[in-house]
Short mmCIF file of C-alpha atoms in Angstrom, two decimals:
data_model
loop_
_atom_site.label_atom_id
_atom_site.label_comp_id
_atom_site.label_asym_id
_atom_site.label_seq_id
_atom_site.Cartn_x
_atom_site.Cartn_y
_atom_site.Cartn_z
CA MET U 51 43.02 29.24 43.90
CA SER U 52 42.37 31.05 47.01
CA VAL U 53 43.23 29.68 50.24
CA THR U 54 40.88 31.31 52.28
CA PRO U 55 37.12 29.49 52.43
CA LEU U 56 35.33 32.95 52.68
CA ALA U 57 37.07 34.40 49.58
CA ALA U 58 36.03 37.95 50.14
CA HIS U 59 38.61 40.72 50.51
CA PRO U 60 37.65 44.09 52.74
CA SER U 61 36.01 46.79 50.62
CA ALA U 62 38.07 49.55 49.30
CA PRO U 63 38.69 52.24 52.26
CA THR U 64 36.25 55.03 52.07
CA ALA U 65 37.80 58.05 50.69
CA PRO U 66 39.01 60.39 53.38
CA ALA U 67 36.16 62.94 54.20
CA PHE U 68 38.30 65.72 56.24
CA ARG U 69 41.64 66.90 54.82
CA GLY U 70 42.58 69.83 56.65
CA ARG U 71 46.22 70.84 57.26
CA ILE U 72 48.40 72.10 60.26
CA GLY U 73 50.48 75.25 59.03
CA ARG U 74 52.92 77.33 60.05
CA ASP U 75 51.07 80.24 61.70
CA GLU U 76 47.72 81.26 62.63
CA ARG U 77 46.68 82.20 58.98
CA SER U 78 46.46 78.42 58.16
CA GLY U 79 43.86 78.20 60.70
CA HIS U 80 45.25 74.98 62.26
CA TYR U 81 48.83 75.97 63.21
CA ALA U 82 51.21 74.21 65.11
CA VAL U 83 50.68 74.16 68.89
CA PRO U 84 52.10 71.47 71.30
CA ARG U 85 49.27 69.52 72.76
CA ARG U 86 46.58 71.13 70.72
CA TYR U 87 45.89 68.22 68.80
CA ARG U 88 45.21 64.31 69.40
CA LEU U 89 45.53 61.23 67.02
CA HIS U 90 42.92 58.57 67.18
CA LEU U 91 44.23 55.29 65.67
CA THR U 92 43.91 51.29 65.55
CA THR U 93 46.88 50.07 64.53
CA ALA U 94 45.30 46.94 63.23
CA CYS U 95 44.77 48.88 59.91
CA ALA U 96 47.60 49.95 57.72
CA ASP U 97 47.06 53.93 57.92
CA GLY U 98 46.50 53.58 61.71
CA LEU U 99 50.07 51.75 61.95
CA ARG U 100 52.06 53.78 59.59
CA ILE U 101 50.98 57.08 61.50
CA ALA U 102 51.62 55.33 64.94
CA VAL U 103 55.14 54.23 64.09
CA ALA U 104 56.01 57.83 62.84
CA HIS U 105 54.52 59.20 65.87
CA SER U 106 56.92 56.83 67.75
CA LEU U 107 59.89 57.66 65.69
CA LEU U 108 59.31 61.50 66.18
CA ARG U 109 58.66 60.98 69.83
CA LEU U 110 55.51 63.10 70.08
CA ASP U 111 53.52 61.23 72.70
CA ASP U 112 53.93 64.87 74.92
CA VAL U 113 53.32 67.17 71.79
CA CYS U 114 50.50 65.30 70.11
CA PRO U 115 48.81 62.60 72.65
CA ALA U 116 47.53 59.38 70.69
CA THR U 117 44.61 57.56 71.78
CA PHE U 118 44.27 53.97 70.36
CA LEU U 119 41.03 52.29 69.60
CA PRO U 120 40.04 48.66 69.14
CA ALA U 121 40.96 46.56 66.33
CA ILE U 122 37.63 45.87 65.30
CA PRO U 123 35.10 48.63 64.96
CA ASP U 124 31.94 48.58 67.37
CA CYS U 125 29.71 50.05 64.84
CA ALA U 126 27.45 48.24 62.33
CA ASP U 127 28.84 50.36 59.80
CA GLY U 128 32.39 49.82 60.50
CA GLY U 129 33.14 53.04 62.64
CA HIS U 130 34.10 53.58 65.81
CA ALA U 131 31.55 55.06 68.39
CA ALA U 132 34.28 56.90 70.41
CA LEU U 133 34.54 58.96 67.31
CA ARG U 134 31.26 59.69 66.39
CA PRO U 135 31.25 62.93 68.52
CA LEU U 136 33.97 64.57 66.60
CA TYR U 137 32.35 63.73 63.20
CA ASP U 138 28.96 64.92 64.29
CA ALA U 139 30.86 68.36 65.60
CA SER U 140 32.83 68.38 62.34
CA VAL U 141 30.01 68.07 59.92
CA HIS U 142 26.18 68.59 60.42
CA ARG U 143 24.31 65.17 60.48
CA TYR U 144 27.48 63.40 58.89
CA ALA U 145 25.90 60.09 57.60
CA GLY U 146 29.03 58.20 56.91
CA PRO U 147 30.92 55.93 59.44
CA ALA U 148 33.21 57.09 61.93
CA LEU U 149 36.44 55.87 61.00
CA ALA U 150 39.89 55.95 61.82
CA PRO U 151 42.47 57.61 61.73
CA VAL U 152 41.71 60.80 62.82
CA LEU U 153 43.84 64.01 63.77
CA SER U 154 41.40 66.03 65.72
CA ASP U 155 41.65 69.63 67.41
CA ASP U 156 40.98 69.72 71.34
CA TRP U 157 40.58 73.39 71.08
CA SER U 158 37.40 73.03 68.88
CA GLY U 159 36.42 69.41 69.32
CA ARG U 160 36.59 68.94 65.69
CA ILE U 161 38.26 66.99 63.05
CA VAL U 162 41.19 68.28 61.33
CA SER U 163 42.22 65.64 58.88
CA THR U 164 41.46 61.76 58.36
CA HIS U 165 43.84 61.33 55.49
CA ALA U 166 46.92 59.24 56.72
CA PRO U 167 49.47 60.56 54.31
CA ASP U 168 48.98 64.24 55.25
CA ILE U 169 48.62 63.59 58.84
CA THR U 170 52.12 61.86 58.70
CA ARG U 171 53.78 64.73 57.03
CA ASP U 172 52.48 67.58 59.34
CA LEU U 173 53.61 65.66 62.14
CA ALA U 174 56.99 65.43 60.66
CA ARG U 175 57.29 68.65 59.28
CA ARG U 176 55.65 70.84 61.88
CA PHE U 177 56.19 68.84 65.09
CA GLY U 178 59.52 66.61 64.13
CA GLY U 179 62.04 69.34 64.61
CA CYS U 180 65.27 67.65 64.79
CA ARG U 181 64.23 64.01 66.26
CA LEU U 182 64.23 62.51 62.85
CA GLU U 183 64.03 63.73 59.29
CA LEU U 184 61.42 61.25 57.92
CA TYR U 185 61.24 63.34 55.00
CA PRO U 186 64.70 64.29 54.22
CA CYS U 187 65.37 67.43 51.74
CA GLY U 188 65.14 66.10 48.43
CA ALA U 189 63.85 62.72 49.20
CA GLU U 190 60.21 63.72 48.26
CA SER U 191 59.82 62.29 44.99
CA GLU U 192 61.71 59.03 46.36
CA ILE U 193 59.25 58.69 48.95
CA GLU U 194 56.18 59.23 46.54
CA ALA U 195 57.70 56.60 44.53
CA VAL U 196 57.86 54.03 47.17
CA GLU U 197 54.40 54.94 48.14
CA ARG U 198 53.00 54.27 44.57
CA MET U 199 54.82 50.75 44.55
CA CYS U 200 53.46 49.72 47.66
CA ALA U 201 50.23 50.86 46.64
CA GLN U 202 49.68 49.63 43.14
CA ASP U 203 52.53 47.05 42.76
CA ILE U 204 52.08 45.32 46.17
CA GLU U 205 48.55 46.14 47.84
CA GLU U 206 46.56 46.13 44.72
CA ALA U 207 48.46 43.57 43.16
CA ALA U 208 48.12 41.20 46.15
CA GLN U 209 44.75 41.81 46.43
CA ALA U 210 44.07 41.00 42.74
CA ALA U 211 46.22 37.94 42.83
CA GLY U 212 43.97 36.35 45.83
CA ALA U 213 40.48 37.53 44.45
CA ALA U 214 38.40 34.17 44.35
CA GLY U 215 36.23 35.68 41.57
CA ALA U 216 38.94 36.56 39.19
CA GLU U 217 39.85 34.76 36.20
CA ARG U 218 43.25 32.53 36.55
CA ALA U 219 44.84 34.61 34.01
CA GLU U 220 44.16 37.93 35.84
CA ARG U 221 45.23 36.55 38.96
CA ASP U 222 48.49 35.11 37.55
CA GLU U 223 49.26 38.75 35.93
CA ALA U 224 48.67 40.32 39.32
CA LEU U 225 50.96 37.96 40.80
CA GLY U 226 53.46 38.79 38.32
CA THR U 227 53.12 42.30 39.24
CA LEU U 228 53.61 41.49 42.92
CA LEU U 229 56.71 39.31 42.66
CA ARG U 230 58.42 41.51 40.09
CA ALA U 231 57.92 44.38 42.87
CA LEU U 232 59.38 42.48 45.47
CA GLY U 233 62.39 41.00 43.58
CA ALA U 234 63.22 45.00 42.63
CA LEU U 235 63.15 45.50 46.59
CA ASP U 236 65.07 42.48 47.12
CA ARG U 237 68.04 43.34 45.23
CA TRP U 238 67.80 46.94 45.85
CA LEU U 239 68.07 46.16 49.64
CA ASP U 240 70.81 43.89 49.16
CA GLY U 241 73.81 45.49 51.09
CA ARG U 242 71.49 48.42 52.38
CA GLU U 243 70.21 48.79 56.05
CA TYR U 244 67.59 51.09 55.05
CA LEU U 245 65.42 52.11 51.89
CA ILE U 246 66.41 55.28 50.27
CA ARG U 247 68.79 56.96 53.03
CA ASP U 248 71.64 55.56 55.58
CA GLN U 249 68.85 56.41 58.21
CA ILE U 250 65.14 55.67 58.83
CA THR U 251 62.83 57.73 56.69
CA ALA U 252 59.08 57.60 55.68
CA ALA U 253 59.93 55.35 52.77
CA ASP U 254 60.81 52.75 55.41
CA VAL U 255 57.55 53.20 57.14
CA GLU U 256 55.57 53.02 54.08
CA LEU U 257 57.10 49.78 53.01
CA TRP U 258 57.34 47.96 56.51
CA VAL U 259 53.76 48.54 57.08
CA THR U 260 52.89 47.24 53.03
CA LEU U 261 54.99 44.25 54.20
CA VAL U 262 53.28 43.33 57.24
CA GLN U 263 49.94 43.69 55.38
CA LEU U 264 51.07 41.29 52.71
CA ASP U 265 52.55 38.65 55.46
CA THR U 266 49.42 39.18 57.71
CA VAL U 267 46.37 39.56 55.58
CA HIS U 268 47.10 39.23 51.62
CA ARG U 269 49.17 35.66 52.02
CA HIS U 270 45.97 34.21 53.33
CA HIS U 271 44.27 34.85 49.91
CA LEU U 272 47.12 33.22 48.17
CA ASP U 273 47.70 29.49 47.25
CA ALA U 274 50.90 27.51 48.90
CA ALA U 275 52.93 27.86 45.82
CA ALA U 276 52.53 31.98 45.55
CA VAL U 277 53.09 31.94 49.26
CA GLN U 278 56.35 30.31 48.81
CA ARG U 279 57.32 32.46 45.99
CA VAL U 280 56.67 35.64 48.10
CA ALA U 281 58.56 34.13 51.03
CA ALA U 282 61.66 33.47 48.94
CA HIS U 283 62.93 37.17 49.02
CA ALA U 284 65.18 36.72 51.75
CA THR U 285 66.82 39.99 51.88
CA LEU U 286 63.67 41.71 51.95
CA TRP U 287 62.11 39.86 54.63
CA ALA U 288 65.28 40.13 56.87
CA TYR U 289 64.74 43.73 56.22
CA ALA U 290 61.31 43.70 57.77
CA ARG U 291 62.40 41.73 60.54
CA ARG U 292 65.17 44.12 61.35
CA LEU U 293 62.50 47.09 61.36
CA ALA U 294 60.35 44.91 63.57
CA ALA U 295 63.25 44.73 66.40
CA HIS U 296 63.21 48.54 66.40
CA PRO U 297 61.07 49.68 69.15
CA ALA U 298 59.18 52.64 67.28
CA PHE U 299 57.89 49.73 64.80
CA GLY U 300 57.79 46.37 67.31
CA ALA U 301 55.96 48.14 69.89
CA HIS U 302 52.77 48.64 67.55
CA LEU U 303 52.88 45.48 65.90
CA ASP U 304 50.12 43.38 66.82
CA LEU U 305 49.71 40.53 64.26
CA ASP U 306 46.54 38.90 65.98
CA ALA U 307 44.55 42.37 66.10
CA ILE U 308 45.42 42.91 62.56
CA SER U 309 44.21 39.13 61.44
CA ARG U 310 40.92 39.67 63.52
CA ARG U 311 40.12 43.10 62.02
CA HIS U 312 40.79 41.43 58.34
CA HIS U 313 38.94 38.49 59.25
CA ALA U 314 35.97 40.38 60.85
CA ARG U 315 35.65 42.57 57.64
CA CYS U 316 35.53 39.81 55.30
CA ARG U 317 31.78 38.44 54.35
CA GLY U 318 30.10 35.99 56.44
CA LEU U 319 32.58 35.80 59.04
CA GLU U 320 29.86 36.08 61.57
CA ASP U 321 28.25 32.95 60.53
CA ALA U 322 31.18 30.97 59.43
CA GLY U 323 32.77 31.12 62.90
CA ALA U 324 36.25 30.04 62.88
CA ALA U 325 36.40 28.99 59.23
CA VAL U 326 39.47 31.02 58.76
CA GLN U 327 41.23 29.73 62.02
CA ILE U 328 43.48 27.54 60.43
CA LEU U 329 45.06 30.36 58.76
CA ASP U 330 45.37 32.15 62.12
CA TRP U 331 47.09 29.25 63.31
CA ALA U 332 49.68 29.26 60.74
CA ALA U 333 50.13 33.05 61.27
CA HIS U 334 50.71 32.35 64.73
CA ALA U 335 52.90 29.37 64.59
CA ALA U 336 55.33 31.21 61.96
CA ALA U 337 55.59 34.08 64.39
CA GLY U 338 56.73 31.68 66.87
CA THR U 339 53.38 32.42 69.27
CA GLY U 340 52.43 28.73 69.26
CA ALA U 341 49.79 26.63 67.12
CA ARG U 342 46.38 27.60 68.06
CA ALA U 343 44.08 26.20 65.48
CA GLN U 344 43.92 22.25 65.56
CA VAL U 345 40.75 22.91 67.41
CA GLU U 346 38.15 24.84 64.88
CA ARG U 347 35.01 26.71 66.84
CA PRO U 348 32.27 27.50 64.94
CA LYS U 349 29.85 29.90 66.21
CA LYS U 350 27.42 27.80 69.20
CA ASP U 351 24.60 26.30 67.61
CA SER U 352 25.48 27.52 63.99
CA GLY U 353 24.87 24.18 62.51
CA LEU U 354 28.35 24.27 61.26
CA ALA U 355 30.63 22.00 63.36
CA GLN U 356 30.01 18.87 61.42
CA PRO U 357 30.13 20.51 57.89
CA LEU U 358 33.27 22.20 58.45
CA ALA U 359 34.81 19.01 59.97
CA ASP U 360 33.74 17.31 57.12
CA ALA U 361 35.21 20.06 55.00
CA ILE U 362 38.66 19.90 56.51
CA ASN U 363 38.53 16.18 56.29
CA HIS U 364 38.27 16.44 52.38
CA LEU U 365 41.06 19.04 52.49
CA ILE U 366 43.07 16.36 54.32
CA ASP U 367 42.18 13.86 51.89
CA ASN U 368 42.77 15.60 48.43
CA GLY U 369 46.19 16.64 49.99
CA GLN U 370 45.53 20.42 50.06
CA TYR U 371 45.74 20.75 53.95
CA ALA U 372 49.17 19.22 53.63
CA LYS U 373 50.17 21.59 51.07
CA TRP U 374 48.86 24.58 53.23
CA LEU U 375 51.12 23.16 56.28
CA ALA U 376 54.16 22.58 53.93
CA ALA U 377 53.94 26.14 52.97
CA TRP U 378 54.37 27.27 56.49
CA ASN U 379 56.64 24.40 57.45
CA LEU U 380 54.27 23.29 59.70
CA SER U 381 53.91 19.45 58.49
CA GLY U 382 54.78 18.23 61.75
CA GLU U 383 51.38 19.87 63.39
CA ALA U 384 49.21 18.18 61.17
CA VAL U 385 46.32 15.84 62.48
CA ALA U 386 45.07 12.72 60.63
CA LYS U 387 41.31 13.66 60.96
CA SER U 388 39.14 16.80 61.92
CA GLU U 389 36.55 15.73 64.76
CA VAL U 390 33.71 17.53 66.33
CA ASN U 391 34.28 17.70 70.24
CA PRO U 392 37.22 15.30 70.19
CA PRO U 393 37.89 13.33 73.42
CA GLY U 394 39.97 15.26 76.07
CA LEU U 395 39.12 18.67 74.96
CA PRO U 396 37.75 21.25 78.20
CA LEU U 397 34.45 21.74 76.98
CA ASP U 398 32.22 24.64 78.44
CA ASN U 399 29.01 26.24 77.72
CA SER U 400 30.74 29.07 76.04
#
C-alpha cells in the first residue's frame, strides 16, 4: 500500500546532455584554471546535493564558484530559466529542458558537463589538491561499488517498493532488496566512523545523500510497517546524523526544499493542493522543526477542501491515520476530526 495519495514517483532523470571533462593541460580543451569554471546547483536534487557537499569538503568557493538555484524549477518543462542561455550557447536550438547540475566555462559561456559523477571527480582531482582525498588511491573500485549499491539496491529498490501501480509481490521483493542493503550497511558501519576509510571519502558523500533521499522522499511512498523496518537500522541512521552535523554536509541540507521539489514533480500536485502536507508535517515533526499540518490547505476554489476533509476522516475512522502517526511517534499530535475552516483559524483571502 502506498502512503502518498498521489502515488506518482518523479520520472527518471534525463540522461546527461553534456559530458566534457576538465583535464590536466591545454590539450584537454577544458584544462584546470582557478575561477575559470562555475557550478550551477540546486541542493534539493540528489546530484546537486552530492556536488555541493563535495565542493564544500574541498573548500573550492574561491577556485570554482557555485551559483545556487531555486528548489523548484521555474520552467514548464522542468528546467531553470537561468540556465537557458548556457544551453542555447552550447547547442544550436537546444530543445530539451535546462536542467541542473551544470558545470560551465566562464571563458566561453558554454557548458562543460551536466554529468554529476564526472563533475565531482574532476573537482576533486583537478582542484582538490591536498585539502581532502575524496578519491583515495586504490579506493575507486570500492567507491564505485557503493555507488552501484546506492543506485540499485537503495534508490531503485525504494522507488519500486513504493510504486502504487506495482503488484504486491513486486513491491515486497523490492522492499526485501532495500532492507538487505540497509542491513548490510548497518552491520558494516558498526564500530566504524566512515564507510571505507578512516576519513570522509566520496563513498560517504554518496551514501549520505542516498539516505537523505530515502528519509525525505522515498519513505513517503512506503506504508507504516515498511517505514518502521527502514528506521530500525540504528547504526546506519546514527552515521547519517553524524555526517549531517559536519558543516560541509549540514550547510546544504534543506529537508523542506527537497520535499517541496519532490511533491512539485508528482502528478496532480497543482490541483491536489496540500494532499501531501500530512506527510510534510511528519517529516518536519520528526526533524524537530515543529508540526505544521494539522491544517490542510488545498488550492483556493479548487473544490477539494471538503472532499479532502472527508478523505482524512475516512482514514481516521478506519485506523490508517493512527498507524501513520504511530510510525513517526506522533500519536500525541492526532486530531479527532478533520474540519474545513475550523473555528479559531486566522483566515485570509490567500
